[in-house]
Amino acid sequence: MAERYGGKRVFFYGMVLTSVATLLTHAAAERSWILLVFLRVLQGLGEGVVFPAMHALWSHWAPPLERSILVGFSYAGAQVGNVVTLPIAGVLCQYGFAGGWPSIFYIFGMLGVVWCAAWYLIAADTPHRSRWITKREHHFIEHKLTGQMKKDIKREKTPWRTIWTSKHVWAIIVAHTCGNWGTYMQLTQIPTYMKEVLKFDIQTNGFLSALPYIGYFVGINISALCADTMRSHGWSTTTVRKIFQCSAMLISSIFLIATGYMDCTQPGAAVALLTIGVAAQSLTYGGFIVNHVDIAPKYAGILLGITNTFATVPGIVAPYVVGAITKDRTQEQWQIVFYLTAGILMFGGIFYFFFGSGELQDWAREQDTEDEESSVEMKERMMSPG
């Protein structure tokens, strides 16, 4: 939808749906668990369009040698959300209005509605449609994207068979899915680990659970800057993407395994190791995260939609797997969880190393608009009776 109708509107409607569902969560929980589950499904549907829509937008806005920086900086906002939400939620659970936890949904739901209004007024699908961009910026972006993107949104046939049979697309799918196993496991289970093994209380847990995402936020921006700097100095995009992706998987695996050997007598060391392990995942923003836009900018939203669909499976499965392994809540059981996660991350890194690419694919090339116009004029002259 983002490729056909523009990422701005798709993003807007997705966030409106998510924000309204968040506002209604407390009321739904008091009336029926079925209604609550229904709202959670709606939230998932709304959030599911966010990153594909963002990729569709960036494919029109990000010059090739600035992709890592721009995409990384914008996506780092999600980690700001984690950093802000986790400690505030911990405080609101104890001191918030409406009984504590309901205030979390009211406050963040309303903030989402306000954000949606600002987004609708300011954002634009392409530089061509923006009211805020200068002519110089407009020309610069369109010139850099010549041969990759059209100046405006146009509906075209999608080469589905070529996409599904591309080994480079599958490299991104595998890296995204394996990486998300680590991300979701850490996001959903870090508070549980801190409570069961490190013995933190809920408020302390909220603040300390946010620390890894502070590291993640900082790491995203640093790795994205380094990746684009290397590319601007002559490193091939393929080499840069593989270095960052494989480093992310390897470093994160090492520190996750080390975390499993920490107990309640070493809380500081455990939090430090977790922070480094999570922050290491930020290197993927110099790796597969931007890779969709590298290999097929005109289909970037579609590609991210495909890879993200596979990558959401760990978000469903990981909590159940962790719960099944840590039935007795022992440190040894958590070690198994961390070893399993490290193995999955390493597999994703190895697969990406052999099959990943950062080069624009032939099936995703865009004919230059000027070439199209000259071609049309030539055909008209040839067909003219004079």
PDB file of N, CA, C and O in Angstrom, residues 222-283:
ATOM      1  N   ILE A 222      25.751   5.799  15.818  1.00  0.00           N
ATOM      2  CA  ILE A 222      27.186   5.668  15.555  1.00  0.00           C
ATOM      3  C   ILE A 222      27.445   4.693  14.409  1.00  0.00           C
ATOM      4  O   ILE A 222      28.229   4.966  13.487  1.00  0.00           O
ATOM      5  N   SER A 223      26.785   3.532  14.443  1.00  0.00           N
ATOM      6  CA  SER A 223      27.016   2.522  13.404  1.00  0.00           C
ATOM      7  C   SER A 223      26.532   3.006  12.045  1.00  0.00           C
ATOM      8  O   SER A 223      27.194   2.760  11.015  1.00  0.00           O
ATOM      9  N   ALA A 224      25.405   3.709  12.014  1.00  0.00           N
ATOM     10  CA  ALA A 224      24.896   4.235  10.743  1.00  0.00           C
ATOM     11  C   ALA A 224      25.859   5.260  10.159  1.00  0.00           C
ATOM     12  O   ALA A 224      26.146   5.257   8.948  1.00  0.00           O
ATOM     13  N   LEU A 225      26.387   6.130  11.018  1.00  0.00           N
ATOM     14  CA  LEU A 225      27.352   7.131  10.564  1.00  0.00           C
ATOM     15  C   LEU A 225      28.620   6.466  10.044  1.00  0.00           C
ATOM     16  O   LEU A 225      29.133   6.829   8.970  1.00  0.00           O
ATOM     17  N   CYS A 226      29.123   5.478  10.772  1.00  0.00           N
ATOM     18  CA  CYS A 226      30.335   4.772  10.353  1.00  0.00           C
ATOM     19  C   CYS A 226      30.124   4.042   9.033  1.00  0.00           C
ATOM     20  O   CYS A 226      31.005   4.035   8.158  1.00  0.00           O
ATOM     21  N   ALA A 227      28.955   3.411   8.873  1.00  0.00           N
ATOM     22  CA  ALA A 227      28.677   2.665   7.643  1.00  0.00           C
ATOM     23  C   ALA A 227      28.693   3.579   6.428  1.00  0.00           C
ATOM     24  O   ALA A 227      29.323   3.274   5.403  1.00  0.00           O
ATOM     25  N   ASP A 228      28.019   4.725   6.515  1.00  0.00           N
ATOM     26  CA  ASP A 228      27.990   5.637   5.373  1.00  0.00           C
ATOM     27  C   ASP A 228      29.334   6.308   5.143  1.00  0.00           C
ATOM     28  O   ASP A 228      29.702   6.614   4.003  1.00  0.00           O
ATOM     29  N   THR A 229      30.086   6.531   6.216  1.00  0.00           N
ATOM     30  CA  THR A 229      31.427   7.097   6.063  1.00  0.00           C
ATOM     31  C   THR A 229      32.334   6.128   5.309  1.00  0.00           C
ATOM     32  O   THR A 229      33.081   6.526   4.406  1.00  0.00           O
ATOM     33  N   MET A 230      32.260   4.854   5.644  1.00  0.00           N
ATOM     34  CA  MET A 230      33.056   3.844   4.940  1.00  0.00           C
ATOM     35  C   MET A 230      32.670   3.777   3.475  1.00  0.00           C
ATOM     36  O   MET A 230      33.543   3.694   2.591  1.00  0.00           O
ATOM     37  N   ARG A 231      31.377   3.843   3.186  1.00  0.00           N
ATOM     38  CA  ARG A 231      30.928   3.777   1.791  1.00  0.00           C
ATOM     39  C   ARG A 231      31.379   5.007   1.013  1.00  0.00           C
ATOM     40  O   ARG A 231      31.754   4.913  -0.164  1.00  0.00           O
ATOM     41  N   SER A 232      31.357   6.169   1.650  1.00  0.00           N
ATOM     42  CA  SER A 232      31.783   7.400   0.973  1.00  0.00           C
ATOM     43  C   SER A 232      33.293   7.415   0.717  1.00  0.00           C
ATOM     44  O   SER A 232      33.769   8.172  -0.127  1.00  0.00           O
ATOM     45  N   HIS A 233      34.033   6.559   1.433  1.00  0.00           N
ATOM     46  CA  HIS A 233      35.485   6.459   1.238  1.00  0.00           C
ATOM     47  C   HIS A 233      35.872   5.291   0.340  1.00  0.00           C
ATOM     48  O   HIS A 233      37.033   4.866   0.317  1.00  0.00           O
ATOM     49  N   GLY A 234      34.897   4.744  -0.372  1.00  0.00           N
ATOM     50  CA  GLY A 234      35.216   3.752  -1.391  1.00  0.00           C
ATOM     51  C   GLY A 234      34.916   2.307  -1.048  1.00  0.00           C
ATOM     52  O   GLY A 234      35.086   1.428  -1.896  1.00  0.00           O
ATOM     53  N   TRP A 235      34.518   2.014   0.191  1.00  0.00           N
ATOM     54  CA  TRP A 235      34.139   0.643   0.532  1.00  0.00           C
ATOM     55  C   TRP A 235      32.855   0.288  -0.209  1.00  0.00           C
ATOM     56  O   TRP A 235      31.937   1.093  -0.301  1.00  0.00           O
ATOM     57  N   SER A 236      32.783  -0.932  -0.731  1.00  0.00           N
ATOM     58  CA  SER A 236      31.564  -1.347  -1.424  1.00  0.00           C
ATOM     59  C   SER A 236      30.430  -1.509  -0.427  1.00  0.00           C
ATOM     60  O   SER A 236      30.652  -1.868   0.742  1.00  0.00           O
ATOM     61  N   THR A 237      29.222  -1.247  -0.884  1.00  0.00           N
ATOM     62  CA  THR A 237      28.054  -1.366  -0.006  1.00  0.00           C
ATOM     63  C   THR A 237      27.910  -2.793   0.511  1.00  0.00           C
ATOM     64  O   THR A 237      27.570  -3.014   1.678  1.00  0.00           O
ATOM     65  N   THR A 238      28.181  -3.771  -0.346  1.00  0.00           N
ATOM     66  CA  THR A 238      28.074  -5.175   0.063  1.00  0.00           C
ATOM     67  C   THR A 238      29.031  -5.484   1.219  1.00  0.00           C
ATOM     68  O   THR A 238      28.642  -6.098   2.216  1.00  0.00           O
ATOM     69  N   THR A 239      30.263  -5.043   1.092  1.00  0.00           N
ATOM     70  CA  THR A 239      31.257  -5.300   2.139  1.00  0.00           C
ATOM     71  C   THR A 239      30.855  -4.641   3.455  1.00  0.00           C
ATOM     72  O   THR A 239      30.927  -5.256   4.534  1.00  0.00           O
ATOM     73  N   VAL A 240      30.408  -3.402   3.382  1.00  0.00           N
ATOM     74  CA  VAL A 240      30.014  -2.670   4.587  1.00  0.00           C
ATOM     75  C   VAL A 240      28.835  -3.351   5.273  1.00  0.00           C
ATOM     76  O   VAL A 240      28.823  -3.552   6.493  1.00  0.00           O
ATOM     77  N   ARG A 241      27.830  -3.719   4.483  1.00  0.00           N
ATOM     78  CA  ARG A 241      26.643  -4.356   5.069  1.00  0.00           C
ATOM     79  C   ARG A 241      27.016  -5.669   5.759  1.00  0.00           C
ATOM     80  O   ARG A 241      26.525  -5.975   6.851  1.00  0.00           O
ATOM     81  N   LYS A 242      27.883  -6.455   5.153  1.00  0.00           N
ATOM     82  CA  LYS A 242      28.277  -7.742   5.740  1.00  0.00           C
ATOM     83  C   LYS A 242      29.111  -7.549   7.001  1.00  0.00           C
ATOM     84  O   LYS A 242      28.927  -8.280   7.991  1.00  0.00           O
ATOM     85  N   ILE A 243      30.012  -6.586   6.996  1.00  0.00           N
ATOM     86  CA  ILE A 243      30.827  -6.326   8.187  1.00  0.00           C
ATOM     87  C   ILE A 243      29.941  -5.964   9.373  1.00  0.00           C
ATOM     88  O   ILE A 243      30.086  -6.511  10.478  1.00  0.00           O
ATOM     89  N   PHE A 244      29.019  -5.051   9.159  1.00  0.00           N
ATOM     90  CA  PHE A 244      28.176  -4.586  10.261  1.00  0.00           C
ATOM     91  C   PHE A 244      27.188  -5.660  10.709  1.00  0.00           C
ATOM     92  O   PHE A 244      26.973  -5.846  11.920  1.00  0.00           O
ATOM     93  N   GLN A 245      26.599  -6.367   9.758  1.00  0.00           N
ATOM     94  CA  GLN A 245      25.610  -7.382  10.130  1.00  0.00           C
ATOM     95  C   GLN A 245      26.253  -8.538  10.900  1.00  0.00           C
ATOM     96  O   GLN A 245      25.749  -8.961  11.946  1.00  0.00           O
ATOM     97  N   CYS A 246      27.338  -9.039  10.388  1.00  0.00           N
ATOM     98  CA  CYS A 246      27.999 -10.179  11.051  1.00  0.00           C
ATOM     99  C   CYS A 246      28.584  -9.776  12.402  1.00  0.00           C
ATOM    100  O   CYS A 246      28.555 -10.556  13.365  1.00  0.00           O
ATOM    101  N   SER A 247      29.094  -8.556  12.500  1.00  0.00           N
ATOM    102  CA  SER A 247      29.612  -8.074  13.784  1.00  0.00           C
ATOM    103  C   SER A 247      28.505  -7.971  14.815  1.00  0.00           C
ATOM    104  O   SER A 247      28.698  -8.319  15.990  1.00  0.00           O
ATOM    105  N   ALA A 248      27.351  -7.512  14.381  1.00  0.00           N
ATOM    106  CA  ALA A 248      26.206  -7.394  15.292  1.00  0.00           C
ATOM    107  C   ALA A 248      25.833  -8.744  15.876  1.00  0.00           C
ATOM    108  O   ALA A 248      25.642  -8.892  17.101  1.00  0.00           O
ATOM    109  N   MET A 249      25.744  -9.752  15.021  1.00  0.00           N
ATOM    110  CA  MET A 249      25.344 -11.089  15.463  1.00  0.00           C
ATOM    111  C   MET A 249      26.389 -11.700  16.398  1.00  0.00           C
ATOM    112  O   MET A 249      26.054 -12.287  17.429  1.00  0.00           O
ATOM    113  N   LEU A 250      27.659 -11.550  16.041  1.00  0.00           N
ATOM    114  CA  LEU A 250      28.737 -12.165  16.820  1.00  0.00           C
ATOM    115  C   LEU A 250      28.885 -11.517  18.198  1.00  0.00           C
ATOM    116  O   LEU A 250      28.901 -12.210  19.226  1.00  0.00           O
ATOM    117  N   ILE A 251      28.980 -10.192  18.226  1.00  0.00           N
ATOM    118  CA  ILE A 251      29.181  -9.491  19.500  1.00  0.00           C
ATOM    119  C   ILE A 251      28.003  -9.689  20.437  1.00  0.00           C
ATOM    120  O   ILE A 251      28.177  -9.957  21.632  1.00  0.00           O
ATOM    121  N   SER A 252      26.801  -9.583  19.891  1.00  0.00           N
ATOM    122  CA  SER A 252      25.604  -9.765  20.715  1.00  0.00           C
ATOM    123  C   SER A 252      25.560 -11.164  21.307  1.00  0.00           C
ATOM    124  O   SER A 252      25.210 -11.350  22.487  1.00  0.00           O
ATOM    125  N   SER A 253      25.931 -12.162  20.523  1.00  0.00           N
ATOM    126  CA  SER A 253      25.933 -13.552  20.992  1.00  0.00           C
ATOM    127  C   SER A 253      26.894 -13.735  22.164  1.00  0.00           C
ATOM    128  O   SER A 253      26.558 -14.358  23.179  1.00  0.00           O
ATOM    129  N   ILE A 254      28.093 -13.202  22.024  1.00  0.00           N
ATOM    130  CA  ILE A 254      29.117 -13.350  23.073  1.00  0.00           C
ATOM    131  C   ILE A 254      28.645 -12.747  24.393  1.00  0.00           C
ATOM    132  O   ILE A 254      28.748 -13.372  25.462  1.00  0.00           O
ATOM    133  N   PHE A 255      28.101 -11.544  24.332  1.00  0.00           N
ATOM    134  CA  PHE A 255      27.722 -10.869  25.569  1.00  0.00           C
ATOM    135  C   PHE A 255      26.434 -11.439  26.174  1.00  0.00           C
ATOM    136  O   PHE A 255      26.255 -11.407  27.397  1.00  0.00           O
ATOM    137  N   LEU A 256      25.551 -11.983  25.343  1.00  0.00           N
ATOM    138  CA  LEU A 256      24.360 -12.639  25.881  1.00  0.00           C
ATOM    139  C   LEU A 256      24.745 -13.900  26.657  1.00  0.00           C
ATOM    140  O   LEU A 256      24.213 -14.170  27.740  1.00  0.00           O
ATOM    141  N   ILE A 257      25.653 -14.671  26.092  1.00  0.00           N
ATOM    142  CA  ILE A 257      26.113 -15.882  26.782  1.00  0.00           C
ATOM    143  C   ILE A 257      26.777 -15.513  28.109  1.00  0.00           C
ATOM    144  O   ILE A 257      26.532 -16.145  29.150  1.00  0.00           O
ATOM    145  N   ALA A 258      27.611 -14.477  28.094  1.00  0.00           N
ATOM    146  CA  ALA A 258      28.270 -14.027  29.323  1.00  0.00           C
ATOM    147  C   ALA A 258      27.257 -13.580  30.368  1.00  0.00           C
ATOM    148  O   ALA A 258      27.423 -13.834  31.569  1.00  0.00           O
ATOM    149  N   THR A 259      26.164 -12.951  29.921  1.00  0.00           N
ATOM    150  CA  THR A 259      25.121 -12.489  30.839  1.00  0.00           C
ATOM    151  C   THR A 259      24.506 -13.655  31.610  1.00  0.00           C
ATOM    152  O   THR A 259      24.153 -13.525  32.789  1.00  0.00           O
ATOM    153  N   GLY A 260      24.401 -14.792  30.964  1.00  0.00           N
ATOM    154  CA  GLY A 260      23.784 -15.953  31.597  1.00  0.00           C
ATOM    155  C   GLY A 260      24.534 -16.462  32.816  1.00  0.00           C
ATOM    156  O   GLY A 260      23.973 -17.229  33.613  1.00  0.00           O
ATOM    157  N   TYR A 261      25.785 -16.060  32.959  1.00  0.00           N
ATOM    158  CA  TYR A 261      26.582 -16.523  34.100  1.00  0.00           C
ATOM    159  C   TYR A 261      26.597 -15.514  35.257  1.00  0.00           C
ATOM    160  O   TYR A 261      27.272 -15.716  36.246  1.00  0.00           O
ATOM    161  N   MET A 262      25.823 -14.443  35.112  1.00  0.00           N
ATOM    162  CA  MET A 262      25.704 -13.467  36.184  1.00  0.00           C
ATOM    163  C   MET A 262      24.521 -13.836  37.097  1.00  0.00           C
ATOM    164  O   MET A 262      23.516 -14.364  36.629  1.00  0.00           O
ATOM    165  N   ASP A 263      24.643 -13.554  38.393  1.00  0.00           N
ATOM    166  CA  ASP A 263      23.543 -13.822  39.311  1.00  0.00           C
ATOM    167  C   ASP A 263      23.245 -12.579  40.142  1.00  0.00           C
ATOM    168  O   ASP A 263      23.761 -11.489  39.860  1.00  0.00           O
ATOM    169  N   CYS A 264      22.421 -12.729  41.178  1.00  0.00           N
ATOM    170  CA  CYS A 264      21.966 -11.586  41.964  1.00  0.00           C
ATOM    171  C   CYS A 264      23.089 -10.920  42.752  1.00  0.00           C
ATOM    172  O   CYS A 264      22.917  -9.812  43.265  1.00  0.00           O
ATOM    173  N   THR A 265      24.243 -11.583  42.847  1.00  0.00           N
ATOM    174  CA  THR A 265      25.380 -10.962  43.542  1.00  0.00           C
ATOM    175  C   THR A 265      26.202 -10.085  42.604  1.00  0.00           C
ATOM    176  O   THR A 265      27.133  -9.406  43.042  1.00  0.00           O
ATOM    177  N   GLN A 266      25.849 -10.116  41.299  1.00  0.00           N
ATOM    178  CA  GLN A 266      26.593  -9.340  40.306  1.00  0.00           C
ATOM    179  C   GLN A 266      25.644  -8.524  39.423  1.00  0.00           C
ATOM    180  O   GLN A 266      25.730  -8.567  38.193  1.00  0.00           O
ATOM    181  N   PRO A 267      24.710  -7.795  40.005  1.00  0.00           N
ATOM    182  CA  PRO A 267      23.712  -7.081  39.195  1.00  0.00           C
ATOM    183  C   PRO A 267      24.319  -6.036  38.271  1.00  0.00           C
ATOM    184  O   PRO A 267      23.870  -5.867  37.133  1.00  0.00           O
ATOM    185  N   GLY A 268      25.346  -5.332  38.746  1.00  0.00           N
ATOM    186  CA  GLY A 268      25.975  -4.306  37.921  1.00  0.00           C
ATOM    187  C   GLY A 268      26.611  -4.885  36.677  1.00  0.00           C
ATOM    188  O   GLY A 268      26.438  -4.369  35.565  1.00  0.00           O
ATOM    189  N   ALA A 269      27.345  -5.976  36.851  1.00  0.00           N
ATOM    190  CA  ALA A 269      28.002  -6.623  35.710  1.00  0.00           C
ATOM    191  C   ALA A 269      26.969  -7.181  34.737  1.00  0.00           C
ATOM    192  O   ALA A 269      27.141  -7.100  33.519  1.00  0.00           O
ATOM    193  N   ALA A 270      25.877  -7.738  35.270  1.00  0.00           N
ATOM    194  CA  ALA A 270      24.835  -8.309  34.415  1.00  0.00           C
ATOM    195  C   ALA A 270      24.179  -7.236  33.549  1.00  0.00           C
ATOM    196  O   ALA A 270      23.967  -7.429  32.348  1.00  0.00           O
ATOM    197  N   VAL A 271      23.849  -6.108  34.182  1.00  0.00           N
ATOM    198  CA  VAL A 271      23.233  -5.016  33.427  1.00  0.00           C
ATOM    199  C   VAL A 271      24.202  -4.476  32.379  1.00  0.00           C
ATOM    200  O   VAL A 271      23.802  -4.167  31.245  1.00  0.00           O
ATOM    201  N   ALA A 272      25.486  -4.373  32.726  1.00  0.00           N
ATOM    202  CA  ALA A 272      26.490  -3.891  31.774  1.00  0.00           C
ATOM    203  C   ALA A 272      26.612  -4.823  30.571  1.00  0.00           C
ATOM    204  O   ALA A 272      26.646  -4.382  29.409  1.00  0.00           O
ATOM    205  N   LEU A 273      26.656  -6.125  30.835  1.00  0.00           N
ATOM    206  CA  LEU A 273      26.755  -7.108  29.739  1.00  0.00           C
ATOM    207  C   LEU A 273      25.511  -7.085  28.862  1.00  0.00           C
ATOM    208  O   LEU A 273      25.602  -7.166  27.625  1.00  0.00           O
ATOM    209  N   LEU A 274      24.337  -7.000  29.494  1.00  0.00           N
ATOM    210  CA  LEU A 274      23.093  -6.922  28.726  1.00  0.00           C
ATOM    211  C   LEU A 274      23.068  -5.666  27.862  1.00  0.00           C
ATOM    212  O   LEU A 274      22.636  -5.703  26.699  1.00  0.00           O
ATOM    213  N   THR A 275      23.513  -4.573  28.446  1.00  0.00           N
ATOM    214  CA  THR A 275      23.519  -3.308  27.702  1.00  0.00           C
ATOM    215  C   THR A 275      24.406  -3.405  26.469  1.00  0.00           C
ATOM    216  O   THR A 275      24.020  -2.984  25.368  1.00  0.00           O
ATOM    217  N   ILE A 276      25.590  -3.988  26.624  1.00  0.00           N
ATOM    218  CA  ILE A 276      26.495  -4.149  25.483  1.00  0.00           C
ATOM    219  C   ILE A 276      25.914  -5.122  24.462  1.00  0.00           C
ATOM    220  O   ILE A 276      25.980  -4.902  23.253  1.00  0.00           O
ATOM    221  N   GLY A 277      25.317  -6.217  24.968  1.00  0.00           N
ATOM    222  CA  GLY A 277      24.725  -7.207  24.069  1.00  0.00           C
ATOM    223  C   GLY A 277      23.593  -6.638  23.233  1.00  0.00           C
ATOM    224  O   GLY A 277      23.492  -6.890  22.027  1.00  0.00           O
ATOM    225  N   VAL A 278      22.724  -5.848  23.876  1.00  0.00           N
ATOM    226  CA  VAL A 278      21.620  -5.218  23.142  1.00  0.00           C
ATOM    227  C   VAL A 278      22.154  -4.130  22.219  1.00  0.00           C
ATOM    228  O   VAL A 278      21.726  -4.010  21.064  1.00  0.00           O
ATOM    229  N   ALA A 279      23.089  -3.322  22.727  1.00  0.00           N
ATOM    230  CA  ALA A 279      23.651  -2.239  21.919  1.00  0.00           C
ATOM    231  C   ALA A 279      24.346  -2.784  20.675  1.00  0.00           C
ATOM    232  O   ALA A 279      24.336  -2.140  19.616  1.00  0.00           O
ATOM    233  N   ALA A 280      24.930  -3.968  20.775  1.00  0.00           N
ATOM    234  CA  ALA A 280      25.609  -4.563  19.617  1.00  0.00           C
ATOM    235  C   ALA A 280      24.642  -4.826  18.474  1.00  0.00           C
ATOM    236  O   ALA A 280      25.021  -4.777  17.299  1.00  0.00           O
ATOM    237  N   GLN A 281      23.381  -5.070  18.815  1.00  0.00           N
ATOM    238  CA  GLN A 281      22.372  -5.279  17.774  1.00  0.00           C
ATOM    239  C   GLN A 281      22.175  -4.032  16.919  1.00  0.00           C
ATOM    240  O   GLN A 281      21.685  -4.095  15.804  1.00  0.00           O
ATOM    241  N   SER A 282      22.579  -2.875  17.460  1.00  0.00           N
ATOM    242  CA  SER A 282      22.429  -1.626  16.706  1.00  0.00           C
ATOM    243  C   SER A 282      23.287  -1.620  15.451  1.00  0.00           C
ATOM    244  O   SER A 282      23.028  -0.859  14.512  1.00  0.00           O
ATOM    245  N   LEU A 283      24.317  -2.475  15.402  1.00  0.00           N
ATOM    246  CA  LEU A 283      25.163  -2.552  14.214  1.00  0.00           C
ATOM    247  C   LEU A 283      24.372  -3.012  12.991  1.00  0.00           C
ATOM    248  O   LEU A 283      24.810  -2.797  11.856  1.00  0.00           O
TER     249      LEU A 283
END
